[in-house]
CSV table of C-alpha atoms in Angstrom, one decimal:
chain,number,residue,atom,x,y,z
A,1,MET,CA,6.5,1.7,4.8
A,2,SER,CA,5.3,0.6,8.4
A,3,CYS,CA,1.9,2.0,7.8
A,4,SER,CA,1.3,-0.3,4.8
A,5,TYR,CA,2.6,-3.4,6.8
A,6,ALA,CA,0.5,-2.3,9.9
A,7,ASP,CA,-2.5,-2.2,7.3
A,8,GLY,CA,-1.4,-5.5,5.9
A,9,LEU,CA,-1.9,-7.6,9.1
A,10,SER,CA,-5.2,-9.0,9.9
A,11,GLN,CA,-7.7,-7.1,12.3
A,12,TYR,CA,-6.8,-7.5,16.0
A,13,GLU,CA,-8.6,-5.7,18.6
A,14,ASN,CA,-5.9,-5.3,21.4
A,15,LYS,CA,-2.8,-4.0,20.1
A,16,GLY,CA,-1.4,-3.4,24.1
A,17,VAL,CA,-1.0,-0.1,25.6
A,18,LEU,CA,-0.4,2.9,23.4
A,19,GLY,CA,1.0,6.4,23.8
A,20,LEU,CA,2.5,6.3,27.2
A,21,GLU,CA,4.3,9.0,28.3
A,22,GLU,CA,7.8,9.7,27.3
A,23,ARG,CA,10.5,10.2,29.9
A,24,TYR,CA,14.0,11.8,29.3
A,25,ASP,CA,17.0,11.5,31.9
A,26,SER,CA,18.9,14.7,32.1
A,27,VAL,CA,22.2,14.8,30.4
A,28,GLU,CA,24.2,14.3,33.6
A,29,ALA,CA,22.1,11.3,34.3
A,30,LEU,CA,22.5,9.8,30.8
A,31,ARG,CA,26.3,10.2,31.0
A,32,LEU,CA,26.5,8.1,34.2
A,33,LYS,CA,24.2,5.6,33.2
A,34,CYS,CA,25.9,5.2,29.6
A,35,GLY,CA,29.2,4.9,31.3
A,36,LEU,CA,27.9,2.1,33.8
A,37,LEU,CA,26.2,0.2,30.8
A,38,ALA,CA,29.7,0.5,28.8
A,39,ASP,CA,31.4,-0.9,31.7
A,40,TRP,CA,28.8,-3.6,32.2
A,41,ILE,CA,29.4,-4.8,28.4
A,42,GLN,CA,33.0,-4.6,29.0
A,43,ALA,CA,32.9,-6.8,32.1
A,44,ALA,CA,30.0,-9.5,30.6
A,45,ARG,CA,30.9,-12.9,28.9
A,46,HIS,CA,27.9,-12.9,26.9
A,47,VAL,CA,25.8,-10.0,25.6
A,48,VAL,CA,22.1,-10.4,24.1
A,49,VAL,CA,20.5,-7.2,22.6
A,50,HIS,CA,16.7,-7.2,22.2
A,51,THR,CA,15.6,-4.7,19.5
A,52,GLY,CA,12.3,-2.9,18.4
A,53,ALA,CA,10.7,-0.5,16.5
A,54,GLY,CA,12.4,2.3,18.5
A,55,ILE,CA,15.7,1.7,16.9
A,56,SER,CA,14.7,2.7,13.6
A,57,THR,CA,12.6,5.9,14.1
A,58,ALA,CA,16.0,7.6,13.3
A,59,ALA,CA,15.6,6.0,9.9
A,60,GLY,CA,12.2,7.4,9.2
A,61,ILE,CA,10.1,4.4,10.0
A,62,PRO,CA,7.5,5.3,12.9
A,63,ASP,CA,7.1,3.1,15.7
A,64,PHE,CA,3.6,1.6,16.7
A,65,ARG,CA,3.2,2.3,20.5
A,66,GLY,CA,4.8,5.7,20.8
A,67,THR,CA,3.4,9.2,21.4
A,68,ASN,CA,3.6,9.5,17.4
A,69,GLY,CA,3.4,5.6,16.5
A,70,VAL,CA,1.1,4.4,13.8
A,71,TRP,CA,-1.4,2.4,16.2
A,72,THR,CA,-1.4,5.4,18.6
A,73,LEU,CA,-2.2,7.9,15.7
A,74,GLU,CA,-4.7,5.2,14.4
A,75,GLN,CA,-6.4,5.4,17.5
A,76,LYS,CA,-7.1,9.0,17.0
A,77,GLY,CA,-7.8,9.0,13.3
A,78,LEU,CA,-4.6,10.0,12.1
A,79,LYS,CA,-1.8,8.7,9.7
A,80,PRO,CA,1.9,9.5,10.8
A,81,THR,CA,3.8,12.5,9.1
A,82,MET,CA,7.0,10.6,9.0
A,83,ASN,CA,6.7,7.4,6.7
A,84,ILE,CA,9.5,6.3,4.4
A,85,SER,CA,9.5,3.3,2.2
A,86,PHE,CA,11.7,0.3,3.5
A,87,ASP,CA,13.6,0.5,0.3
A,88,GLU,CA,14.7,4.1,0.9
A,89,ALA,CA,15.3,3.7,4.7
A,90,ILE,CA,19.0,3.1,6.0
A,91,PRO,CA,20.5,1.7,9.2
A,92,THR,CA,20.6,4.1,12.1
A,93,LYS,CA,23.5,4.9,14.2
A,94,THR,CA,22.3,2.3,16.6
A,95,HIS,CA,21.9,-0.5,13.8
A,96,MET,CA,25.8,0.2,12.8
A,97,ALA,CA,26.7,0.1,16.8
A,98,LEU,CA,25.3,-3.1,17.1
A,99,LYS,CA,27.3,-4.3,14.1
A,100,LYS,CA,30.4,-3.3,15.3
A,101,LEU,CA,30.0,-4.6,18.6
A,102,VAL,CA,28.9,-8.1,17.3
A,103,ASP,CA,32.0,-7.9,14.9
A,104,ALA,CA,34.1,-6.8,17.8
A,105,LYS,CA,32.9,-9.7,20.0
A,106,LYS,CA,31.2,-7.6,22.5
A,107,VAL,CA,27.4,-8.7,21.7
A,108,LYS,CA,27.0,-12.3,21.0
A,109,PHE,CA,23.5,-12.0,19.7
A,110,ILE,CA,20.8,-9.7,18.4
A,111,ILE,CA,17.1,-10.8,19.0
A,112,SER,CA,14.9,-8.1,16.9
A,113,GLN,CA,11.0,-8.0,17.0
A,114,ASN,CA,11.7,-5.2,13.5
A,115,ILE,CA,10.8,-6.6,9.8
A,116,ASP,CA,12.5,-3.4,8.3
A,117,GLY,CA,15.3,-5.9,7.5
A,118,LEU,CA,18.0,-2.6,9.0
A,119,HIS,CA,20.0,-5.3,11.0
A,120,LEU,CA,21.0,-7.3,7.8
A,121,ARG,CA,21.4,-4.0,5.8
A,122,SER,CA,24.0,-3.0,8.3
A,123,GLY,CA,26.1,-6.2,7.6
A,124,VAL,CA,25.0,-8.5,10.5
A,125,GLN,CA,25.5,-11.9,9.6
A,126,ARG,CA,22.9,-14.5,10.1
A,127,GLN,CA,24.4,-16.5,12.9
A,128,TYR,CA,24.1,-13.7,14.9
A,129,LEU,CA,20.5,-12.5,14.3
A,130,ALA,CA,17.1,-13.6,15.3
A,131,GLU,CA,14.4,-12.2,13.1
A,132,LEU,CA,11.1,-13.0,14.9
A,133,HIS,CA,8.4,-11.3,13.2
A,134,GLY,CA,10.0,-11.7,9.7
A,135,ASN,CA,11.9,-9.7,7.5
A,136,MET,CA,10.7,-7.5,4.5
A,137,PHE,CA,13.7,-8.2,2.4
A,138,THR,CA,13.9,-12.0,2.7
A,139,GLU,CA,12.0,-14.9,1.2
A,140,GLN,CA,11.3,-18.7,2.1
A,141,CYS,CA,10.7,-21.7,0.2
A,142,ASP,CA,7.6,-23.7,1.3
A,143,LYS,CA,9.3,-27.0,0.0
A,144,CYS,CA,12.7,-26.9,1.5
A,145,GLY,CA,12.4,-24.1,4.2
A,146,ARG,CA,15.7,-22.4,3.0
A,147,GLN,CA,15.5,-18.6,2.9
A,148,PHE,CA,17.0,-16.2,0.6
A,149,ILE,CA,17.7,-12.2,0.6
A,150,ARG,CA,15.6,-10.0,-1.9
A,151,ASN,CA,17.1,-7.1,-3.7
A,152,PHE,CA,13.8,-5.1,-2.8
A,153,ALA,CA,11.1,-5.3,0.2
A,154,THR,CA,8.3,-7.5,-0.5
A,155,LYS,CA,4.7,-5.9,-0.5
A,156,SER,CA,3.0,-8.8,0.9
A,157,VAL,CA,2.3,-9.6,4.7
A,158,GLY,CA,1.2,-12.9,6.4
A,159,LYS,CA,3.7,-15.4,4.6
A,160,LYS,CA,1.7,-15.2,1.2
A,161,SER,CA,3.3,-16.8,-1.8
A,162,LEU,CA,5.4,-14.8,-4.3
A,163,ASP,CA,6.2,-15.2,-7.9
A,164,THR,CA,9.4,-16.7,-7.3
A,165,VAL,CA,11.0,-20.2,-7.3
A,166,CYS,CA,13.5,-21.4,-4.8
A,167,ARG,CA,17.2,-21.2,-6.1
A,168,SER,CA,18.7,-23.8,-3.9
A,169,GLU,CA,20.2,-27.2,-5.1
A,170,GLN,CA,19.1,-30.3,-3.8
A,171,ILE,CA,21.4,-33.6,-3.6
A,172,GLY,CA,22.4,-34.2,-6.5
A,173,GLY,CA,22.7,-30.9,-7.9
A,174,ARG,CA,19.0,-30.7,-9.1
A,175,PRO,CA,17.1,-27.4,-8.1
A,176,CYS,CA,14.8,-27.4,-5.8
A,177,ARG,CA,11.9,-25.1,-7.6
A,178,GLY,CA,9.7,-24.5,-4.6
A,179,ARG,CA,7.4,-21.6,-4.4
A,180,MET,CA,8.8,-18.9,-2.4
A,181,HIS,CA,6.7,-16.9,0.2
A,182,ASP,CA,7.1,-13.8,2.4
A,183,THR,CA,8.4,-14.2,5.7
A,184,ILE,CA,6.2,-11.6,7.4
A,185,LEU,CA,4.1,-13.1,10.5
A,186,ASP,CA,0.5,-12.3,11.1
A,187,TRP,CA,-1.0,-12.5,14.3
A,188,GLU,CA,-1.8,-15.9,14.0
A,189,HIS,CA,1.6,-17.3,12.8
A,190,ASN,CA,3.8,-19.2,15.1
A,191,LEU,CA,7.1,-17.6,15.5
A,192,PRO,CA,10.0,-19.4,13.4
A,193,ASP,CA,11.4,-22.4,15.3
A,194,SER,CA,15.3,-21.8,14.3
A,195,ASP,CA,15.3,-18.0,15.3
A,196,LEU,CA,13.1,-18.5,18.4
A,197,SER,CA,15.2,-21.7,19.7
A,198,LEU,CA,18.3,-19.5,19.3
A,199,SER,CA,16.7,-16.5,21.1
A,200,ASP,CA,15.7,-19.1,24.1
A,201,LEU,CA,19.3,-20.3,24.3
A,202,HIS,CA,20.9,-16.9,23.9
A,203,SER,CA,18.9,-15.1,26.3
A,204,SER,CA,19.3,-18.1,29.2
A,205,VAL,CA,23.1,-18.2,28.7
A,206,ALA,CA,23.5,-14.1,28.8
A,207,ASP,CA,25.0,-12.6,31.8
A,208,LEU,CA,23.4,-9.0,30.2
A,209,SER,CA,20.5,-8.5,28.3
A,210,ILE,CA,20.1,-5.0,26.7
A,211,CYS,CA,16.8,-4.0,25.2
A,212,LEU,CA,16.6,-1.2,22.8
A,213,GLY,CA,13.4,0.9,21.7
A,214,THR,CA,11.0,-1.8,23.0
A,215,THR,CA,8.1,-1.6,25.1
A,216,LEU,CA,8.6,-5.6,25.4
A,217,GLN,CA,4.4,-5.6,25.2
A,218,ILE,CA,4.8,-8.5,22.7
A,219,ILE,CA,4.8,-12.2,23.6
A,220,PRO,CA,7.1,-14.2,23.7
A,221,SER,CA,9.5,-12.0,22.6
A,222,GLY,CA,8.8,-9.4,25.4
A,223,ASN,CA,9.4,-12.1,28.0
A,224,LEU,CA,12.8,-13.4,26.8
A,225,PRO,CA,14.9,-10.8,28.6
A,226,LEU,CA,13.6,-12.4,31.9
A,227,TYR,CA,15.2,-15.6,31.3
A,228,THR,CA,18.6,-13.8,31.7
A,229,LYS,CA,17.3,-12.3,34.9
A,230,LYS,CA,16.1,-16.2,35.6
A,231,TYR,CA,19.5,-17.5,35.5
A,232,GLY,CA,21.5,-14.8,37.6
A,233,GLY,CA,22.0,-12.2,34.7
A,234,ARG,CA,21.5,-8.5,34.4
A,235,LEU,CA,18.6,-6.9,32.5
A,236,VAL,CA,19.1,-3.3,31.0
A,237,ILE,CA,16.3,-1.2,29.5
A,238,CYS,CA,16.9,1.5,27.2
A,239,ASN,CA,13.2,3.1,26.0
A,240,LEU,CA,11.6,6.3,26.0
A,241,GLN,CA,8.5,4.5,27.6
A,242,SER,CA,7.7,2.7,30.5
A,243,THR,CA,7.8,-1.0,30.2
A,244,LYS,CA,6.1,-4.2,32.1
A,245,HIS,CA,9.7,-5.3,32.9
A,246,ASP,CA,10.7,-1.9,34.4
A,247,LYS,CA,10.8,-3.3,38.0
A,248,LYS,CA,12.8,-6.2,37.1
A,249,ALA,CA,15.5,-4.3,35.3
A,250,ASP,CA,19.0,-3.6,36.9
A,251,LEU,CA,19.2,-0.4,34.9
A,252,ILE,CA,16.7,1.6,33.0
A,253,ILE,CA,17.9,4.3,30.5
A,254,ASN,CA,15.3,7.0,29.4
A,255,GLY,CA,16.8,8.5,26.2
A,256,ASN,CA,17.3,8.3,22.5
A,257,VAL,CA,18.5,4.9,21.5
A,258,ASP,CA,21.2,6.8,18.9
A,259,GLU,CA,22.3,9.2,21.7
A,260,ILE,CA,22.9,6.1,24.3
A,261,MET,CA,24.7,3.9,21.8
A,262,ILE,CA,27.0,6.6,20.6
A,263,SER,CA,27.7,7.3,24.2
A,264,VAL,CA,28.3,3.9,25.0
A,265,MET,CA,30.6,3.2,22.4
A,266,LYS,CA,32.6,6.3,22.9
A,267,LYS,CA,33.3,4.6,26.5
A,268,LEU,CA,34.2,1.3,25.1
A,269,GLY,CA,36.8,3.2,22.6
A,270,LEU,CA,34.8,1.8,19.4
A,271,GLU,CA,34.0,3.7,16.5
A,272,ILE,CA,30.7,3.4,15.0
A,273,PRO,CA,31.1,2.8,11.3
A,274,GLU,CA,29.1,4.3,8.6
A,275,TYR,CA,26.8,2.5,6.2
A,276,GLU,CA,27.9,1.6,3.1
A,277,SER,CA,25.2,0.5,0.1
A,278,THR,CA,28.3,-1.6,-1.1
A,279,MET,CA,28.2,-4.1,1.7
A,280,ASP,CA,24.3,-4.2,2.0
A,281,PRO,CA,23.6,-7.6,0.6
A,282,THR,CA,20.1,-5.9,-0.7
A,283,ARG,CA,21.9,-3.7,-2.8
A,284,ASN,CA,24.1,-6.0,-4.5
A,285,SER,CA,23.3,-7.3,-7.6
A,286,ASP,CA,26.1,-9.3,-8.4
A,287,THR,CA,26.1,-11.7,-5.4
A,288,THR,CA,25.7,-15.4,-6.0
A,289,SER,CA,22.8,-17.8,-4.7
A,290,LYS,CA,25.0,-19.1,-2.0
A,291,GLU,CA,25.7,-15.6,-0.6
A,292,MET,CA,22.2,-14.7,-0.7
A,293,ASP,CA,21.2,-17.6,1.5
A,294,TRP,CA,19.9,-16.3,4.7
A,295,THR,CA,19.0,-19.4,6.3
A,296,ILE,CA,20.3,-20.1,10.1
A,297,PRO,CA,22.8,-22.7,10.1
A,298,THR,CA,21.7,-25.8,12.1
A,299,SER,CA,25.0,-26.1,13.3
A,300,ARG,CA,24.7,-22.8,15.5
A,301,ILE,CA,21.6,-24.4,17.1
A,302,LYS,CA,23.6,-27.3,18.1
A,303,GLU,CA,26.6,-25.3,19.4
A,304,MET,CA,24.1,-23.3,21.7
A,305,ASN,CA,22.6,-26.4,22.7
A,306,VAL,CA,25.9,-27.3,24.0
A,307,LEU,CA,26.7,-24.1,25.9
A,308,TYR,CA,23.2,-24.1,27.2
A,309,LYS,CA,23.7,-27.3,29.1
A,310,LYS,CA,26.9,-26.6,30.2
A,311,VAL,CA,26.0,-23.2,31.7
A,312,CYS,CA,22.0,-23.4,32.5
A,313,LYS,CA,21.6,-26.9,33.4
A,314,PRO,CA,23.6,-27.0,36.6
A,315,MET,CA,21.7,-24.0,37.8
A,316,ARG,CA,18.5,-25.6,36.9
A,317,ARG,CA,19.1,-28.7,39.2
A,318,LYS,CA,19.8,-26.4,42.0
A,319,ARG,CA,16.3,-25.0,41.3
A,320,LYS,CA,13.1,-26.3,42.7
A,321,THR,CA,11.2,-24.5,39.7
A,322,PHE,CA,11.5,-25.8,36.3
A,323,MET,CA,12.3,-23.7,33.2
A,324,TYR,CA,9.1,-22.8,31.5
A,325,GLU,CA,8.8,-24.9,28.8
A,326,ARG,CA,6.7,-23.1,25.7
A,327,GLU,CA,3.7,-25.0,24.2
A,328,ARG,CA,3.5,-24.4,20.2
A,329,THR,CA,0.3,-22.3,20.8
A,330,ASP,CA,2.4,-20.0,22.7
A,331,THR,CA,4.9,-19.1,20.0
A,332,LYS,CA,2.1,-17.0,18.3
A,333,ARG,CA,2.7,-13.3,18.5
A,334,GLU,CA,0.3,-11.6,20.3
A,335,THR,CA,-0.2,-8.8,23.3
A,336,LYS,CA,-1.3,-8.7,26.4
A,337,THR,CA,-5.2,-9.2,27.0
A,338,LYS,CA,-7.3,-6.4,27.2
A,339,LYS,CA,-8.0,-6.9,30.9
A,340,GLN,CA,-4.0,-7.1,31.4
A,341,ALA,CA,-3.3,-4.2,29.2
A,342,PHE,CA,-5.6,-2.2,31.2
A,343,MET,CA,-3.8,-3.1,34.6
A,344,MET,CA,-0.7,-2.4,32.7
A,345,LYS,CA,-1.5,1.1,32.5
A,346,GLN,CA,-3.0,1.5,35.8
A,347,ASP,CA,0.2,0.1,37.5
A,348,ILE,CA,2.4,2.4,35.4
A,349,LYS,CA,0.3,5.1,36.5
A,350,ALA,CA,0.1,4.1,40.1
A,351,GLU,CA,3.6,3.6,40.4
A,352,ASP,CA,6.0,6.1,42.5
A,353,THR,CA,8.7,7.8,40.4
A,354,MET,CA,11.8,4.8,40.6
A,355,ASN,CA,14.9,6.3,42.5
A,356,THR,CA,16.8,4.9,39.7
A,357,ALA,CA,20.2,5.7,41.6
A,358,ASN,CA,19.6,3.7,44.5
A,359,GLN,CA,18.7,0.8,41.9
A,360,VAL,CA,21.6,1.0,40.1
A,361,CYS,CA,23.4,1.0,43.3
A,362,ASN,CA,21.7,-1.9,45.0
A,363,ASN,CA,22.6,-4.2,41.4
A,364,ALA,CA,25.8,-3.0,40.6
A,365,VAL,CA,27.8,-6.0,41.5
A,366,VAL,CA,30.5,-6.7,39.3
A,367,PRO,CA,32.1,-10.0,39.2
A,368,GLU,CA,35.1,-10.6,41.6
A,369,ASP,CA,37.8,-11.4,39.0
A,370,ILE,CA,37.3,-8.1,37.0
A,371,SER,CA,39.2,-5.9,39.3
A,372,ASN,CA,39.8,-3.2,36.9
A,373,ASN,CA,36.1,-2.5,36.1
A,374,ALA,CA,35.3,-2.8,39.8
A,375,VAL,CA,37.3,0.2,40.3
A,376,LYS,CA,35.7,2.3,37.7
A,377,ILE,CA,32.1,1.0,38.3
A,378,GLU,CA,32.7,2.1,42.3
A,379,ASP,CA,33.8,5.4,41.3
A,380,GLU,CA,30.6,6.4,39.1
A,381,MET,CA,28.5,4.7,41.8
A,382,LYS,CA,29.8,7.5,43.9
A,383,ASP,CA,28.6,10.1,41.1
A,384,ILE,CA,25.2,8.4,40.9
A,385,GLU,CA,24.6,8.5,44.7
A,386,GLN,CA,25.2,11.8,44.7
A,387,PHE,CA,22.9,12.8,41.7
A,388,ASP,CA,19.0,13.0,42.2
A,389,PHE,CA,17.5,10.8,39.7
A,390,THR,CA,13.8,12.3,40.7
A,391,ALA,CA,11.3,13.0,38.0
A,392,ASN,CA,12.3,16.9,38.3
A,393,ASN,CA,15.6,15.6,36.5
A,394,MET,CA,13.5,13.5,33.6
A,395,THR,CA,13.0,16.9,31.5
A,396,GLN,CA,12.1,17.3,27.9
A,397,PRO,CA,15.7,17.7,26.1
A,398,ASP,CA,17.1,21.2,25.2
A,399,PRO,CA,15.9,21.5,21.2
A,400,GLY,CA,18.8,22.9,20.7
A,401,LEU,CA,21.0,20.3,22.4
A,402,GLU,CA,23.2,18.6,20.0
A,403,VAL,CA,24.3,15.1,20.4
A,404,ASN,CA,28.1,16.1,21.0
A,405,ASP,CA,26.7,18.7,23.7
A,406,ILE,CA,25.8,15.1,25.7
A,407,LEU,CA,28.9,13.2,25.4
């Protein structure tokens, strides 16, 4: 449960800005924006998706900073009413939609801050996924560094030793027999090198980064989408609350992520598969040691380095500023300082309501070689220009409204 996970973390005073007001786009605004996002996905050559706790709330796992988040309620001395065990939770529509997009080669990589293991359980392969804060369903050897899938969620947090031995084989066929530990980071831990390296490279190469269900407050994870902007790509933020990077976004969609993904997938002509426990590696006790291996292939990092040099290096030579190189100590998971968090909250309060239609229109430039998509987007832009995206249209959803009504 996310409550037990949060309780297992060491004390950390600053947990970021909590309980920001939730905003909902009107049904028509949501339809137009989802259609535009689908066109951008179709036109893009390298899409990266950044996921946060907001994509797992539909599975019964509460988020942390939402209006009913674990830390928001903790601040009020309350506990979440919605709290399911990690073993009982199953992937949501968003998880399964992302799995389909990866299989269809529409999404190249997923960067997740979540530790619930739902991306793994949806069937996404390791080479397409970075888990920056760990995974409740994986364990790692302290000797050879290999990771393996568990059949049940670990109860420990903070890379603590487990009562298991490494099952990998060394050169010559001898077992490693190193001690295994959980992969869940605590506040003081550095992010895993392989996951962070792939995240940096994919975010830089991407021409479209999509953020789903995250306020982007945790760093360095929250700053990764800006790499896409630095190299000329688009940034889309789908979240119910404001984020610090809203001003840098090309498109902001305020809505339920499951509804957003259902609408986007329908526009793309792709069916969202149902979750099947028989395809869940954590539920299959017949899998071999090799099949349970969850280690990032080193070949993937080498391939991405080659692609990065091909795509981004020429652009870097044209820039006076050098790409930010992260120091080792900066890979620790942390939020903004207390002063920065306060300023962020004040900035959000002081901001006038963003005219999203104008923002979309100003940035909706489709590559010249994609004429068909350009025509479709131009038509949608005309609809958006005629639509008022003011605060009056950001209303609470009708309680009786079904997902099908939105579609």
